[in-house]
Structure formats: structure tokens, C-alpha cells
């Protein structure tokens, strides 16, 4: 790691001035940059935690149109918030946003708090998001470090240790704080992130057009490609999951996942993980019985869908099934419902289940066109 303070190695102004000038010229025109409304900035920051800018923009625009204030969001049922979030993934962000909106009403009189400490007390707001809201919306001198800022700082200051180590994280936060100007701290933070996103790319950084090329220690030592240090990653596990599209009297059975945990609060087709030694059909019989307490007849396959989550992948096999016996109950879920096929679109489903719905609807349309 580069030793010593920022002042002893690189003057903060040698970084601030060219970076801010570059940001004034090159900043992308993004919808959340046209406002200082802390609510809008908060929503955008939560969306951008796990989503790239081009994918987040249409979701952001729909979200603030439907829920333009913290009050409208707090009053909305969670189901409608999840429905609007459908497809964006990482649904705990939406659940926490909704919970935090309600806390802002009850604990802060409907005003989004300004300070880092108060922001950190809200669900879903960590150190990065607190720094972003406090500096960008309120102009407070609060640093932030995300993946883009980590990459820029590791290269500019030639940090040659794994940035995930606690001591290195601490160092990066203190570098980010030392660099922050008292005037325009929000612009400076956004400029650092923008540089990481648009110029200081993970592979092949565009050093020739970088405003920091004259001071960047990684560039001066020809080490851009080696920094930040990447720890060895473990292979990602892959699970086999089986679900049933269970029909009875023209309706399909869906269940609502428990509100906490992965995909919490979303609807899905009943099913679960296959165990070793089980056939797909055996796994489906067992999972449906354990989850909702009914017996089914398993028919032909509907689709096989591969889907990647952040820490694992799934291969999901969907089968057409018919109801055989029992009363649907919630043993492993929050609710069960028989719904008409045409009403499935009203519920928020995870991406892999959405693909099954599309396939069902296409086959229904083809079926009715042929008949
Ligand atoms: S000079 Fe290159 S490596 Fe250094 S900050 Fe700029 S783009 Fe990144």
C-alpha cells in the first residue's frame, strides 16, 4: 500500500482541480443529476447499488413518477413497490426502501435526514449510500467509497493490497475523506465515481484521456492492469431447482415467498431445490408437499431456465402439473393463491418465473391461434 498521507504523496488539489473540471465538461446527463431532492437522490442511489446506470434509468423514472415523495412511498402497499421493482433484482433494496420511507415519516417527520449517523440508522442505508445522500443532496463534506471509487483510488495511490481487507478499506475511506473539498463535495464524489465508471475501467482503462493521468501512480509505474489487486474467487455453486405450474379448474397456484431473505415478498410457482439422488419429478412432489401441503400429478416440461444470482446460479426446471389432493397451506411461504393465467402479470415475480410466464402465455396464444 502507498505509505503516508495523501498530502505527503499527492497534493489533494492536484487531483481535485482536474477531476472537477473534467466532471463539469463530461458528466453524463442523468435524471437524478437534474435535482437536489434528497428523496430522488436516495431512490437513485439504492437502485444503483447493484444495477448499471442504463438499466436503472427507466426504473428510476417509473418509480419517482409513481411514488414522487417519501410520503407516497410510505403509504403504498409493499406489493406495489415490489411490482415496480420487478426485473431489477436484489429485492431487499425495495423492501428496505419502503421500510425506511415509513421510518422517515414516523421518526423524522417526513424529512430525509442530513447527517451520516441519522442516515445510517435507516434500513438499507450503509456507509456508501449515507455519504452519497449527505454530500450530493445536502452538500455536506462526507466521503464515499464504492467499487468505482475503490478502483480509482487503488490506481491513483498505487494501493497494492486486496481492497476487501478491513485495513485497506479503512485506508481508502480516509483517502476519500482527505481528498474531499469543502466546496462542492457532492460533485467531487460524483466525479470520482464517474471517472471509475467511464474512464478508469476495470479492464483497459482509458488513461490517455484521463484527467488524472499526470498524477496517477499506477499509470506512472505501468501497473494499471494489475490494480486493484483481485483476490482469488471461489467457483460459484449451481443449484438445480424444480417448480410446478399447478392447474385446477383453469386456475394456477402461486405462492408468496417469506418477506425476508432472497426474493422475499415476491410470488413464484411452488417448488424448490432438488436433493442429490432425487429425480426432478420426485423433488417436485416433495417440495410442493413440504411448501404448501398438497399432492400433485407431474406432467410434461414447460421450460428449463438458467439464471445467475450474485453468489450462485440456478438451473430451473418447470413442469406442467395438475392438482391431486390436499388444501394449499403456507408451510414455507407467506400466502398461496389460485389465479387466472391472465392475472399472473399483476403479481411481482422473480426473473426466472417471469420467463416461465412468458412461455406459458406464448404457448396459450399459439394454442388458441391454432384451435
Ligand atoms: S490514469 Fe489510468 S489508471 Fe490512472 S486513474 Fe486515470 S484511467 Fe485510471
XYZ file of C-alpha atoms and ligand atoms in Angstrom:
379
model
C 0.000 0.000 0.000
C 1.238 3.513 -0.653
C 2.609 4.761 2.628
C 1.973 8.136 4.223
C -0.887 10.556 3.918
C -2.320 11.953 0.722
C -0.565 15.235 1.423
C 2.855 13.585 1.596
C 2.399 11.727 -1.718
C -0.017 13.649 -3.875
C -1.480 17.052 -3.259
C -5.296 16.836 -2.966
C -5.604 19.883 -5.217
C -3.600 18.090 -7.942
C -6.457 15.608 -8.002
C -9.448 17.807 -7.174
C -8.973 20.518 -9.764
C -8.511 18.408 -12.905
C -11.169 15.952 -11.764
C -13.812 18.614 -11.097
C -13.032 20.397 -14.356
C -13.339 17.133 -16.236
C -16.652 16.391 -14.487
C -18.026 19.813 -15.458
C -17.275 19.014 -19.096
C -18.031 15.311 -19.256
C -20.668 14.441 -16.636
C -23.465 12.357 -18.116
C -26.867 13.992 -18.069
C -28.716 11.603 -15.761
C -32.236 12.199 -14.430
C -31.166 12.183 -10.753
C -28.476 14.780 -11.517
C -31.149 17.297 -12.513
C -32.425 17.549 -8.959
C -31.215 18.141 -5.424
C -34.303 16.453 -3.991
C -32.875 14.095 -1.340
C -35.710 11.626 -1.910
C -34.929 11.310 -5.629
C -31.197 11.034 -4.936
C -31.831 8.394 -2.296
C -34.004 6.306 -4.685
C -31.363 6.552 -7.424
C -28.546 5.561 -5.080
C -30.428 2.498 -3.861
C -31.161 1.423 -7.439
C -27.555 1.973 -8.486
C -26.172 -0.212 -5.691
C -26.404 -3.353 -7.826
C -27.568 -2.058 -11.190
C -25.794 -0.296 -14.016
C -26.884 3.207 -14.997
C -28.585 2.394 -18.359
C -30.674 -0.366 -16.733
C -31.568 1.800 -13.719
C -32.770 4.895 -15.639
C -36.197 3.590 -16.805
C -36.865 2.026 -13.381
C -35.916 5.269 -11.649
C -38.185 7.334 -13.904
C -41.150 4.991 -13.388
C -40.537 4.830 -9.649
C -40.409 8.574 -8.985
C -43.398 9.114 -11.272
C -45.477 6.584 -9.318
C -44.054 7.499 -5.882
C -42.920 11.134 -6.216
C -42.353 11.738 -2.495
C -41.338 9.858 0.606
C -44.975 10.184 1.768
C -46.400 8.464 -1.317
C -43.851 5.669 -0.988
C -44.570 5.194 2.717
C -48.317 4.961 2.073
C -48.027 2.446 -0.774
C -48.501 -1.292 -0.134
C -45.244 -3.251 -0.343
C -46.694 -5.384 -3.164
C -46.998 -2.385 -5.475
C -43.424 -1.293 -4.665
C -42.145 -4.810 -5.454
C -44.181 -4.884 -8.668
C -42.476 -1.682 -9.835
C -39.092 -3.141 -8.863
C -39.778 -6.371 -10.776
C -36.820 -7.264 -13.010
C -34.338 -5.025 -11.191
C -33.321 -7.812 -8.786
C -31.934 -7.601 -5.240
C -35.430 -7.103 -3.871
C -34.260 -6.448 -0.316
C -33.374 -2.979 -1.656
C -37.063 -2.327 -2.426
C -38.244 -3.745 0.884
C -35.741 -1.638 2.818
C -36.571 1.483 0.801
C -40.208 1.008 1.708
C -39.440 0.352 5.400
C -37.091 3.332 5.528
C -39.765 5.607 3.974
C -42.133 4.643 6.802
C -39.418 5.299 9.392
C -38.685 8.701 7.850
C -42.354 9.600 8.390
C -42.501 8.333 11.965
C -39.009 9.197 13.230
C -38.052 12.255 11.157
C -41.416 13.929 10.481
C -41.228 13.094 6.773
C -37.874 14.876 6.235
C -34.986 12.815 4.943
C -32.182 13.297 7.482
C -28.929 15.045 6.506
C -26.313 13.563 8.743
C -24.376 10.381 8.162
C -25.318 8.998 11.593
C -29.065 9.537 11.082
C -28.975 8.170 7.560
C -27.096 5.088 8.758
C -29.902 4.387 11.230
C -32.344 3.731 8.340
C -32.863 0.274 6.755
C -30.859 -0.313 3.594
C -28.565 2.696 4.027
C -24.919 1.778 4.503
C -21.769 3.890 4.628
C -21.635 4.450 0.862
C -25.296 5.499 0.490
C -25.169 7.730 3.568
C -22.129 9.523 2.097
C -23.848 9.890 -1.270
C -27.115 11.349 0.082
C -25.395 13.593 2.598
C -22.872 15.033 0.129
C -24.918 15.148 -3.090
C -28.314 16.198 -1.725
C -27.203 18.281 1.277
C -23.707 19.440 0.270
C -22.118 18.016 3.419
C -18.454 17.088 3.385
C -18.958 13.325 3.640
C -16.784 10.852 1.725
C -17.947 7.742 -0.076
C -16.251 4.635 -1.408
C -17.922 2.241 -3.836
C -16.471 -0.184 -6.398
C -15.634 2.577 -8.888
C -14.026 4.809 -6.268
C -12.051 1.832 -4.926
C -10.621 1.166 -8.375
C -9.668 4.814 -8.969
C -8.063 5.253 -5.536
C -6.175 1.950 -5.697
C -4.700 3.010 -9.026
C -4.051 6.685 -8.356
C -2.404 5.921 -4.987
C -0.944 2.572 -6.106
C -2.575 0.569 -3.342
C -1.135 -2.912 -3.812
C -3.197 -4.914 -1.353
C -6.603 -6.548 -1.560
C -9.117 -3.677 -1.199
C -11.537 -6.005 0.599
C -9.218 -6.237 3.631
C -10.528 -4.174 6.539
C -7.264 -2.206 6.929
C -7.245 -1.336 3.221
C -10.909 -0.322 3.309
C -10.108 1.988 6.194
C -7.248 3.486 4.231
C -9.443 4.035 1.171
C -12.114 5.803 3.238
C -9.503 8.061 4.789
C -8.042 8.856 1.337
C -11.552 9.667 0.075
C -12.068 11.973 3.038
C -8.720 13.752 2.693
C -9.371 14.424 -0.967
C -12.848 15.909 -0.414
C -13.037 19.679 -0.929
C -15.220 21.759 1.405
C -16.898 23.337 -1.607
C -18.873 21.011 -3.901
C -18.174 17.750 -2.041
C -21.153 16.132 -3.790
C -19.767 16.990 -7.237
C -16.353 15.713 -6.226
C -17.790 12.384 -5.041
C -19.803 12.041 -8.235
C -16.728 12.927 -10.303
C -14.702 10.134 -8.669
C -17.488 7.625 -9.342
C -17.974 8.890 -12.897
C -14.270 8.550 -13.609
C -14.353 4.942 -12.399
C -17.435 4.195 -14.449
C -16.456 5.895 -17.717
C -12.643 6.177 -17.893
C -10.824 4.164 -15.234
C -12.449 0.958 -16.469
C -11.804 -2.417 -14.814
C -10.096 -3.707 -17.956
C -8.283 -1.400 -20.350
C -8.592 1.931 -18.502
C -8.605 4.910 -20.854
C -5.505 6.535 -19.376
C -4.812 8.694 -22.437
C -7.958 10.736 -21.866
C -7.932 10.583 -18.062
C -7.778 13.910 -16.186
C -5.569 12.232 -13.535
C -3.056 10.717 -15.937
C -0.277 13.083 -14.798
C -0.585 12.138 -11.126
C -1.766 8.531 -11.243
C 0.910 6.351 -9.621
C -0.349 3.118 -11.210
C -0.007 4.686 -14.646
C 3.434 6.078 -13.857
C 4.526 2.560 -12.835
C 2.661 0.795 -15.663
C 0.539 -1.162 -13.166
C -2.992 -0.182 -14.193
C -3.867 -3.717 -15.318
C -2.679 -5.249 -12.020
C -4.604 -2.882 -9.728
C -6.785 -3.153 -7.769
C -5.452 -6.490 -6.523
C -8.093 -9.153 -7.159
C -8.433 -11.894 -4.574
C -8.888 -15.435 -5.901
C -12.588 -16.118 -6.303
C -14.245 -19.390 -5.344
C -16.220 -21.228 -8.033
C -19.903 -20.227 -8.000
C -22.213 -23.101 -6.932
C -25.045 -24.139 -9.235
C -28.346 -25.447 -7.802
C -30.974 -27.474 -9.616
C -34.434 -26.121 -8.836
C -37.761 -27.594 -9.901
C -41.138 -25.799 -9.920
C -44.687 -26.747 -10.855
C -47.243 -24.795 -12.870
C -50.114 -26.440 -10.984
C -53.540 -26.129 -12.615
C -57.003 -26.740 -11.254
C -60.256 -25.652 -12.878
C -58.469 -23.215 -15.193
C -56.501 -21.532 -12.388
C -52.830 -21.712 -11.476
C -51.430 -21.950 -7.961
C -48.790 -19.419 -6.899
C -47.237 -18.729 -3.531
C -45.643 -15.709 -1.935
C -42.097 -16.052 -0.588
C -41.420 -15.207 3.033
C -40.853 -11.460 3.323
C -37.243 -11.722 4.493
C -34.364 -13.239 2.560
C -33.635 -13.716 -1.110
C -36.525 -12.558 -3.338
C -38.608 -12.010 -0.184
C -42.198 -10.876 -0.761
C -42.228 -11.946 -4.432
C -44.660 -14.505 -5.872
C -43.490 -17.726 -7.519
C -44.527 -21.126 -8.751
C -44.274 -23.688 -5.930
C -41.168 -25.850 -5.851
C -37.616 -25.840 -4.558
C -34.148 -27.335 -4.663
C -33.589 -30.880 -5.869
C -31.651 -33.090 -3.472
C -28.946 -35.433 -4.642
C -30.310 -38.836 -5.640
C -33.815 -37.470 -6.392
C -35.308 -37.287 -9.868
C -36.753 -33.921 -10.891
C -40.288 -35.304 -10.522
C -39.571 -36.722 -7.043
C -38.102 -33.403 -5.944
C -41.162 -31.552 -7.210
C -43.613 -33.862 -5.393
C -41.643 -33.467 -2.141
C -41.127 -29.691 -2.380
C -44.791 -28.954 -3.164
C -45.939 -31.150 -0.298
C -43.459 -29.538 2.152
C -44.095 -25.992 0.996
C -47.862 -25.892 0.546
C -49.147 -29.286 1.703
C -50.754 -30.600 -1.493
C -50.237 -33.606 -3.749
C -49.884 -33.126 -7.481
C -49.615 -35.069 -10.719
C -46.498 -34.038 -12.625
C -46.924 -33.675 -16.393
C -44.662 -32.548 -19.203
C -41.881 -29.966 -19.034
C -42.641 -26.270 -19.672
C -39.098 -24.898 -19.789
C -35.575 -25.099 -18.406
C -34.146 -21.730 -17.429
C -30.642 -20.809 -16.317
C -30.386 -17.815 -14.040
C -27.437 -16.240 -12.229
C -27.693 -14.584 -8.822
C -24.816 -12.773 -7.132
C -23.399 -15.800 -5.302
C -24.845 -18.800 -7.112
C -26.549 -19.940 -10.274
C -29.697 -21.976 -10.705
C -30.972 -24.275 -13.427
C -34.717 -24.130 -13.025
C -36.925 -26.864 -14.485
C -40.623 -26.034 -14.751
C -43.290 -28.725 -15.264
C -46.985 -28.621 -16.011
C -48.807 -30.224 -13.082
C -52.364 -30.837 -12.030
C -53.750 -30.686 -8.540
C -54.427 -34.114 -6.969
C -55.378 -33.655 -3.283
C -54.985 -31.583 -0.124
C -55.675 -27.988 0.828
C -52.975 -25.441 -0.052
C -51.417 -24.016 3.101
C -48.413 -21.847 3.907
C -45.760 -24.064 5.456
C -42.811 -22.419 3.721
C -44.358 -19.253 2.363
C -46.452 -16.193 3.320
C -49.520 -16.746 1.092
C -50.954 -19.065 -1.570
C -53.435 -18.163 -4.296
C -55.237 -19.730 -7.251
C -55.139 -17.168 -10.045
C -56.358 -16.977 -13.619
C -53.461 -17.275 -16.120
C -54.285 -13.818 -17.484
C -53.911 -12.313 -13.988
C -50.353 -13.577 -13.392
C -48.957 -10.299 -14.735
C -50.494 -8.398 -11.797
C -48.110 -10.049 -9.334
C -44.398 -9.374 -8.827
C -42.350 -12.452 -9.805
C -38.574 -13.062 -9.890
C -36.942 -13.014 -13.335
C -36.789 -16.803 -13.888
C -40.518 -17.157 -13.028
C -41.310 -14.262 -15.385
C -39.710 -16.232 -18.196
C -41.966 -19.200 -17.397
C -44.998 -16.891 -17.537
C -43.905 -15.557 -20.921
C -43.524 -19.110 -22.236
C -46.972 -20.070 -20.876
C -48.574 -17.016 -22.448
C -46.872 -17.611 -25.783
C -47.980 -21.250 -25.824
C -51.551 -20.230 -24.871
C -51.614 -17.653 -27.697
C -50.227 -20.208 -30.175
C -52.700 -22.807 -28.883
C -55.695 -20.505 -29.317
C -54.445 -19.345 -32.731
C -54.240 -22.977 -33.917
C -57.588 -24.050 -32.469
S -4.527 7.315 -15.411
Fe -5.473 5.392 -15.980
S -5.301 4.052 -14.221
Fe -4.914 6.139 -13.521
S -6.873 6.901 -12.803
Fe -6.692 7.514 -14.927
S -7.653 5.863 -16.115
Fe -7.267 5.096 -14.047
